[in-house]
């Protein structure tokens, strides 16, 4: 398989294009230096007057709840699919709680962050936080106004006059107030209280402060946007807190207070179970106490009515036999009462209510663990509802888990109840057999024994509930914080912003980028012909025989005797290159006729034609310059002559005028003559179409060595096309920065239609930076006639 050949010319061309692109920007290196200098100076001022920002960090670890032996039972239930994914509060949930507006609003209220204080330090305004002469407390916001809209954008100015007075300036008026008095502002009622710290201990040596107000909600939103809460590791329970703020002490207090509020909130949540249990026990104690009082009253009434004193002494033998059965019956009755109560409580189906714990006795420890799990899920459910709704997928998942666990607990309690019922039924059968044996016991004694049994059951249950209430109270008293502080809030020694090297580096790049973009955008938006390469790309088949430098307003635009200026040298180069256009010209053909034209006016064709004629005359050849632009002649700007003298238009119009009558000396060279355009005719095109124009050129070619024609612009009139046939070479002038790029299409179309022949391009008014091929080598001629502007250009080019 053959490989495609590599063309070295194409590769060289790409290299040249890349080099040209680089040189185009390097040509403006001074702008890049200025841009970098200005940007770096601006960066230094920014670093000097910007307020440094420090990073403050704290870390906490979330304690795992100790559920004892519940884990194995829960894992067994999960394995058989009876419970969903259950467990303690996930660390991700705690992260969201730490970010919640509810906690942040508590932090704002506790630290008074809805009011900020600033002092002016030169052109900087710095925030101050602690150890200031006074504090502003917002007593009440005005509920009748929309607070976020009326909070003042401009700060209030508080000036401490003395230890008892303060002056407040809101930008419109000033007013004095007593410290400690109520002050009415448009958006709130405030009070200014003095700081109890001694004045010599104050860190801020100023009595004038700028005070900004905000709402509690607005300040909390601001904290939410700036505080970062993240996990130290996805498998860890350590949470990192971060805050970037210019005041270290304030940032430290915010993070520490956030942890404190989180712990207080967690303690309140943890106490909900114990509190609910205590309330449930109190309600049951009232009921059991009332029932116990009723039984004791019945016992007293029974003894009084039947005049009984010592029934037990009369039935010692019977009680010894039934003692064991009664004891067992008492235990079962107690458990049945507790079980029925729990079942009724669960059947209410409220997912937000906690279950009482530790009420099931020694034989129901597994059920107690399930109740603990149920309460944990209820707490999570209530916590999530503070920041979400019932439609949240996480809340729905927790509700599903609670429902499943409630069903499991109910099933367990029902099973336990059935077992108790069977055991009690068995005891009743035993009691029935024993009752037959004591049938002879008097009925009153039997009735009295039933009353005492009821009394014993109620007393046992009452004492049991009292014990559990004490346990719940103890749990509330010893509740530990949920978050353990690993590191208290600590701030960095060095500021994290602004970063000096990054700012300076960015300024340096910006200083390079701005000039680059300006040059690039200017190049993209430019629709003008600027350099010879613009012509070469659009008209590759046309030769460019010369480039003429840009001239200042005060510089001479006509070549003088022995002129060594850049303009003169440029025309000498043009003259030399022009000779290659006459390779096929023979002496018998007569004078070499050169027609100078352009696309539109103002491109310098008159300058080119006049100076080209002068340059050709320097070769000791006879030259005649013809002003063939009959509509807007401009040769007078370069060669002085009387505009009213007889010229070409007069010669073509009047048959009586001979050629010698319109030929005049130029006054610049002895061998340079000039034929002016003459009077401006109403029909120049018709004159140029006449037969006399051919005779005119034929005669001139016999008399002179060179005939230079200054013609009219091609795009505007047809005059030049009419006389182009008499020219041997057409010099087409385009002005740099003036001629539009689309003019090259006009030139191409004109040549394609054979309206012009033997065309050579000249680029006029080229800046010194673009002169030649970018004026890479800075080669330049100069003489005594160089103006100061030209000399300055030379210095810039050589640099």
mmCIF file with all atom_site columns, N, CA and C in Angstrom, residues 565-606:
data_model
loop_
_atom_site.group_PDB
_atom_site.id
_atom_site.type_symbol
_atom_site.label_atom_id
_atom_site.label_alt_id
_atom_site.label_comp_id
_atom_site.label_asym_id
_atom_site.label_entity_id
_atom_site.label_seq_id
_atom_site.pdbx_PDB_ins_code
_atom_site.Cartn_x
_atom_site.Cartn_y
_atom_site.Cartn_z
_atom_site.occupancy
_atom_site.B_iso_or_equiv
_atom_site.pdbx_formal_charge
_atom_site.auth_seq_id
_atom_site.auth_comp_id
_atom_site.auth_asym_id
_atom_site.auth_atom_id
_atom_site.pdbx_PDB_model_num
ATOM 1   N N  . UNK A 1 565 ? 14.428  59.869 1.036   1.00 0.00 ? 565 UNK A N  1
ATOM 2   C CA . UNK A 1 565 ? 13.385  59.482 2.000   1.00 0.00 ? 565 UNK A CA 1
ATOM 3   C C  . UNK A 1 565 ? 12.862  58.089 1.693   1.00 0.00 ? 565 UNK A C  1
ATOM 4   N N  . UNK A 1 566 ? 12.094  57.576 2.635   1.00 0.00 ? 566 UNK A N  1
ATOM 5   C CA . UNK A 1 566 ? 11.487  56.256 2.457   1.00 0.00 ? 566 UNK A CA 1
ATOM 6   C C  . UNK A 1 566 ? 10.561  56.260 1.252   1.00 0.00 ? 566 UNK A C  1
ATOM 7   N N  . UNK A 1 567 ? 9.836   57.377 1.047   1.00 0.00 ? 567 UNK A N  1
ATOM 8   C CA . UNK A 1 567 ? 8.927   57.474 -0.086  1.00 0.00 ? 567 UNK A CA 1
ATOM 9   C C  . UNK A 1 567 ? 9.697   57.404 -1.402  1.00 0.00 ? 567 UNK A C  1
ATOM 10  N N  . UNK A 1 568 ? 10.800  58.128 -1.468  1.00 0.00 ? 568 UNK A N  1
ATOM 11  C CA . UNK A 1 568 ? 11.587  58.128 -2.703  1.00 0.00 ? 568 UNK A CA 1
ATOM 12  C C  . UNK A 1 568 ? 12.140  56.743 -3.004  1.00 0.00 ? 568 UNK A C  1
ATOM 13  N N  . UNK A 1 569 ? 12.647  56.069 -1.979  1.00 0.00 ? 569 UNK A N  1
ATOM 14  C CA . UNK A 1 569 ? 13.194  54.728 -2.196  1.00 0.00 ? 569 UNK A CA 1
ATOM 15  C C  . UNK A 1 569 ? 12.086  53.758 -2.605  1.00 0.00 ? 569 UNK A C  1
ATOM 16  N N  . UNK A 1 570 ? 10.904  53.928 -2.040  1.00 0.00 ? 570 UNK A N  1
ATOM 17  C CA . UNK A 1 570 ? 9.797   53.045 -2.403  1.00 0.00 ? 570 UNK A CA 1
ATOM 18  C C  . UNK A 1 570 ? 9.435   53.213 -3.875  1.00 0.00 ? 570 UNK A C  1
ATOM 19  N N  . UNK A 1 571 ? 9.472   54.462 -4.373  1.00 0.00 ? 571 UNK A N  1
ATOM 20  C CA . UNK A 1 571 ? 9.144   54.670 -5.792  1.00 0.00 ? 571 UNK A CA 1
ATOM 21  C C  . UNK A 1 571 ? 10.268  54.191 -6.700  1.00 0.00 ? 571 UNK A C  1
ATOM 22  N N  . UNK A 1 572 ? 11.496  54.240 -6.209  1.00 0.00 ? 572 UNK A N  1
ATOM 23  C CA . UNK A 1 572 ? 12.589  53.698 -7.021  1.00 0.00 ? 572 UNK A CA 1
ATOM 24  C C  . UNK A 1 572 ? 12.447  52.183 -7.156  1.00 0.00 ? 572 UNK A C  1
ATOM 25  N N  . UNK A 1 573 ? 12.027  51.540 -6.063  1.00 0.00 ? 573 UNK A N  1
ATOM 26  C CA . UNK A 1 573 ? 11.776  50.093 -6.135  1.00 0.00 ? 573 UNK A CA 1
ATOM 27  C C  . UNK A 1 573 ? 10.622  49.819 -7.097  1.00 0.00 ? 573 UNK A C  1
ATOM 28  N N  . UNK A 1 574 ? 9.567   50.645 -7.014  1.00 0.00 ? 574 UNK A N  1
ATOM 29  C CA . UNK A 1 574 ? 8.425   50.478 -7.909  1.00 0.00 ? 574 UNK A CA 1
ATOM 30  C C  . UNK A 1 574 ? 8.867   50.650 -9.373  1.00 0.00 ? 574 UNK A C  1
ATOM 31  N N  . UNK A 1 575 ? 9.712   51.652 -9.597  1.00 0.00 ? 575 UNK A N  1
ATOM 32  C CA . UNK A 1 575 ? 10.212  51.894 -10.972 1.00 0.00 ? 575 UNK A CA 1
ATOM 33  C C  . UNK A 1 575 ? 10.982  50.676 -11.481 1.00 0.00 ? 575 UNK A C  1
ATOM 34  N N  . UNK A 1 576 ? 11.825  50.119 -10.629 1.00 0.00 ? 576 UNK A N  1
ATOM 35  C CA . UNK A 1 576 ? 12.608  48.956 -11.041 1.00 0.00 ? 576 UNK A CA 1
ATOM 36  C C  . UNK A 1 576 ? 11.709  47.770 -11.345 1.00 0.00 ? 576 UNK A C  1
ATOM 37  N N  . UNK A 1 577 ? 10.766  47.499 -10.456 1.00 0.00 ? 577 UNK A N  1
ATOM 38  C CA . UNK A 1 577 ? 9.861   46.355 -10.655 1.00 0.00 ? 577 UNK A CA 1
ATOM 39  C C  . UNK A 1 577 ? 8.983   46.560 -11.886 1.00 0.00 ? 577 UNK A C  1
ATOM 40  N N  . UNK A 1 578 ? 8.678   47.830 -12.176 1.00 0.00 ? 578 UNK A N  1
ATOM 41  C CA . UNK A 1 578 ? 7.807   48.119 -13.309 1.00 0.00 ? 578 UNK A CA 1
ATOM 42  C C  . UNK A 1 578 ? 8.468   47.739 -14.639 1.00 0.00 ? 578 UNK A C  1
ATOM 43  N N  . UNK A 1 579 ? 9.803   47.790 -14.671 1.00 0.00 ? 579 UNK A N  1
ATOM 44  C CA . UNK A 1 579 ? 10.506  47.477 -15.916 1.00 0.00 ? 579 UNK A CA 1
ATOM 45  C C  . UNK A 1 579 ? 10.277  46.031 -16.350 1.00 0.00 ? 579 UNK A C  1
ATOM 46  N N  . UNK A 1 580 ? 10.029  45.142 -15.345 1.00 0.00 ? 580 UNK A N  1
ATOM 47  C CA . UNK A 1 580 ? 9.799   43.745 -15.695 1.00 0.00 ? 580 UNK A CA 1
ATOM 48  C C  . UNK A 1 580 ? 8.445   43.558 -16.393 1.00 0.00 ? 580 UNK A C  1
ATOM 49  N N  . UNK A 1 581 ? 7.598   44.556 -16.304 1.00 0.00 ? 581 UNK A N  1
ATOM 50  C CA . UNK A 1 581 ? 6.306   44.481 -16.975 1.00 0.00 ? 581 UNK A CA 1
ATOM 51  C C  . UNK A 1 581 ? 6.429   44.827 -18.472 1.00 0.00 ? 581 UNK A C  1
ATOM 52  N N  . UNK A 1 582 ? 7.597   45.367 -18.880 1.00 0.00 ? 582 UNK A N  1
ATOM 53  C CA . UNK A 1 582 ? 7.788   45.759 -20.283 1.00 0.00 ? 582 UNK A CA 1
ATOM 54  C C  . UNK A 1 582 ? 8.773   44.833 -21.000 1.00 0.00 ? 582 UNK A C  1
ATOM 55  N N  . UNK A 1 583 ? 8.805   43.582 -20.584 1.00 0.00 ? 583 UNK A N  1
ATOM 56  C CA . UNK A 1 583 ? 9.745   42.635 -21.188 1.00 0.00 ? 583 UNK A CA 1
ATOM 57  C C  . UNK A 1 583 ? 9.498   42.490 -22.682 1.00 0.00 ? 583 UNK A C  1
ATOM 58  N N  . UNK A 1 584 ? 8.247   42.439 -23.068 1.00 0.00 ? 584 UNK A N  1
ATOM 59  C CA . UNK A 1 584 ? 7.901   42.230 -24.478 1.00 0.00 ? 584 UNK A CA 1
ATOM 60  C C  . UNK A 1 584 ? 7.684   43.548 -25.245 1.00 0.00 ? 584 UNK A C  1
ATOM 61  N N  . UNK A 1 585 ? 8.045   44.648 -24.634 1.00 0.00 ? 585 UNK A N  1
ATOM 62  C CA . UNK A 1 585 ? 7.851   45.938 -25.292 1.00 0.00 ? 585 UNK A CA 1
ATOM 63  C C  . UNK A 1 585 ? 9.085   46.259 -26.153 1.00 0.00 ? 585 UNK A C  1
ATOM 64  N N  . UNK A 1 586 ? 8.831   46.702 -27.392 1.00 0.00 ? 586 UNK A N  1
ATOM 65  C CA . UNK A 1 586 ? 9.915   47.020 -28.329 1.00 0.00 ? 586 UNK A CA 1
ATOM 66  C C  . UNK A 1 586 ? 9.973   48.526 -28.556 1.00 0.00 ? 586 UNK A C  1
ATOM 67  N N  . UNK A 1 587 ? 11.144  48.960 -28.960 1.00 0.00 ? 587 UNK A N  1
ATOM 68  C CA . UNK A 1 587 ? 11.363  50.403 -29.131 1.00 0.00 ? 587 UNK A CA 1
ATOM 69  C C  . UNK A 1 587 ? 10.465  50.981 -30.200 1.00 0.00 ? 587 UNK A C  1
ATOM 70  N N  . UNK A 1 588 ? 10.223  50.170 -31.236 1.00 0.00 ? 588 UNK A N  1
ATOM 71  C CA . UNK A 1 588 ? 9.380   50.684 -32.312 1.00 0.00 ? 588 UNK A CA 1
ATOM 72  C C  . UNK A 1 588 ? 7.918   50.824 -31.890 1.00 0.00 ? 588 UNK A C  1
ATOM 73  N N  . UNK A 1 589 ? 7.577   50.261 -30.719 1.00 0.00 ? 589 UNK A N  1
ATOM 74  C CA . UNK A 1 589 ? 6.200   50.399 -30.232 1.00 0.00 ? 589 UNK A CA 1
ATOM 75  C C  . UNK A 1 589 ? 5.924   51.793 -29.674 1.00 0.00 ? 589 UNK A C  1
ATOM 76  N N  . UNK A 1 590 ? 6.972   52.558 -29.527 1.00 0.00 ? 590 UNK A N  1
ATOM 77  C CA . UNK A 1 590 ? 6.806   53.906 -29.018 1.00 0.00 ? 590 UNK A CA 1
ATOM 78  C C  . UNK A 1 590 ? 6.975   53.949 -27.513 1.00 0.00 ? 590 UNK A C  1
ATOM 79  N N  . UNK A 1 591 ? 6.494   55.011 -26.918 1.00 0.00 ? 591 UNK A N  1
ATOM 80  C CA . UNK A 1 591 ? 6.649   55.218 -25.484 1.00 0.00 ? 591 UNK A CA 1
ATOM 81  C C  . UNK A 1 591 ? 5.961   54.109 -24.680 1.00 0.00 ? 591 UNK A C  1
ATOM 82  N N  . UNK A 1 592 ? 6.547   53.825 -23.522 1.00 0.00 ? 592 UNK A N  1
ATOM 83  C CA . UNK A 1 592 ? 5.928   52.881 -22.597 1.00 0.00 ? 592 UNK A CA 1
ATOM 84  C C  . UNK A 1 592 ? 4.812   53.614 -21.852 1.00 0.00 ? 592 UNK A C  1
ATOM 85  N N  . UNK A 1 593 ? 3.605   53.145 -22.099 1.00 0.00 ? 593 UNK A N  1
ATOM 86  C CA . UNK A 1 593 ? 2.432   53.838 -21.549 1.00 0.00 ? 593 UNK A CA 1
ATOM 87  C C  . UNK A 1 593 ? 1.964   53.135 -20.269 1.00 0.00 ? 593 UNK A C  1
ATOM 88  N N  . UNK A 1 594 ? 1.859   53.920 -19.197 1.00 0.00 ? 594 UNK A N  1
ATOM 89  C CA . UNK A 1 594 ? 1.480   53.387 -17.875 1.00 0.00 ? 594 UNK A CA 1
ATOM 90  C C  . UNK A 1 594 ? 0.190   54.073 -17.432 1.00 0.00 ? 594 UNK A C  1
ATOM 91  N N  . UNK A 1 595 ? -0.833  53.298 -17.205 1.00 0.00 ? 595 UNK A N  1
ATOM 92  C CA . UNK A 1 595 ? -2.111  53.839 -16.707 1.00 0.00 ? 595 UNK A CA 1
ATOM 93  C C  . UNK A 1 595 ? -2.226  53.539 -15.217 1.00 0.00 ? 595 UNK A C  1
ATOM 94  N N  . UNK A 1 596 ? -2.418  54.581 -14.438 1.00 0.00 ? 596 UNK A N  1
ATOM 95  C CA . UNK A 1 596 ? -2.546  54.440 -12.983 1.00 0.00 ? 596 UNK A CA 1
ATOM 96  C C  . UNK A 1 596 ? -4.012  54.635 -12.615 1.00 0.00 ? 596 UNK A C  1
ATOM 97  N N  . UNK A 1 597 ? -4.580  53.645 -11.927 1.00 0.00 ? 597 UNK A N  1
ATOM 98  C CA . UNK A 1 597 ? -5.990  53.722 -11.539 1.00 0.00 ? 597 UNK A CA 1
ATOM 99  C C  . UNK A 1 597 ? -6.181  53.093 -10.171 1.00 0.00 ? 597 UNK A C  1
ATOM 100 N N  . UNK A 1 598 ? -7.432  53.111 -9.705  1.00 0.00 ? 598 UNK A N  1
ATOM 101 C CA . UNK A 1 598 ? -7.783  52.503 -8.411  1.00 0.00 ? 598 UNK A CA 1
ATOM 102 C C  . UNK A 1 598 ? -9.253  52.125 -8.456  1.00 0.00 ? 598 UNK A C  1
ATOM 103 N N  . UNK A 1 599 ? -9.695  51.504 -7.381  1.00 0.00 ? 599 UNK A N  1
ATOM 104 C CA . UNK A 1 599 ? -11.094 51.096 -7.340  1.00 0.00 ? 599 UNK A CA 1
ATOM 105 C C  . UNK A 1 599 ? -12.002 52.276 -7.074  1.00 0.00 ? 599 UNK A C  1
ATOM 106 N N  . UNK A 1 600 ? -11.622 53.086 -6.102  1.00 0.00 ? 600 UNK A N  1
ATOM 107 C CA . UNK A 1 600 ? -12.439 54.247 -5.732  1.00 0.00 ? 600 UNK A CA 1
ATOM 108 C C  . UNK A 1 600 ? -11.527 55.407 -5.418  1.00 0.00 ? 600 UNK A C  1
ATOM 109 N N  . UNK A 1 601 ? -12.104 56.563 -5.223  1.00 0.00 ? 601 UNK A N  1
ATOM 110 C CA . UNK A 1 601 ? -11.282 57.748 -4.979  1.00 0.00 ? 601 UNK A CA 1
ATOM 111 C C  . UNK A 1 601 ? -10.662 57.675 -3.579  1.00 0.00 ? 601 UNK A C  1
ATOM 112 N N  . UNK A 1 602 ? -9.578  58.428 -3.412  1.00 0.00 ? 602 UNK A N  1
ATOM 113 C CA . UNK A 1 602 ? -8.922  58.515 -2.119  1.00 0.00 ? 602 UNK A CA 1
ATOM 114 C C  . UNK A 1 602 ? -7.894  57.434 -1.877  1.00 0.00 ? 602 UNK A C  1
ATOM 115 N N  . UNK A 1 603 ? -7.579  56.607 -2.871  1.00 0.00 ? 603 UNK A N  1
ATOM 116 C CA . UNK A 1 603 ? -6.612  55.523 -2.655  1.00 0.00 ? 603 UNK A CA 1
ATOM 117 C C  . UNK A 1 603 ? -5.195  55.913 -3.048  1.00 0.00 ? 603 UNK A C  1
ATOM 118 N N  . UNK A 1 604 ? -4.984  57.121 -3.622  1.00 0.00 ? 604 UNK A N  1
ATOM 119 C CA . UNK A 1 604 ? -3.643  57.626 -3.887  1.00 0.00 ? 604 UNK A CA 1
ATOM 120 C C  . UNK A 1 604 ? -3.147  57.427 -5.297  1.00 0.00 ? 604 UNK A C  1
ATOM 121 N N  . UNK A 1 605 ? -4.017  57.308 -6.260  1.00 0.00 ? 605 UNK A N  1
ATOM 122 C CA . UNK A 1 605 ? -3.564  57.098 -7.639  1.00 0.00 ? 605 UNK A CA 1
ATOM 123 C C  . UNK A 1 605 ? -2.867  58.348 -8.176  1.00 0.00 ? 605 UNK A C  1
ATOM 124 N N  . UNK A 1 606 ? -3.331  59.542 -7.793  1.00 0.00 ? 606 UNK A N  1
ATOM 125 C CA . UNK A 1 606 ? -2.673  60.767 -8.256  1.00 0.00 ? 606 UNK A CA 1
ATOM 126 C C  . UNK A 1 606 ? -1.282  60.883 -7.649  1.00 0.00 ? 606 UNK A C  1
#
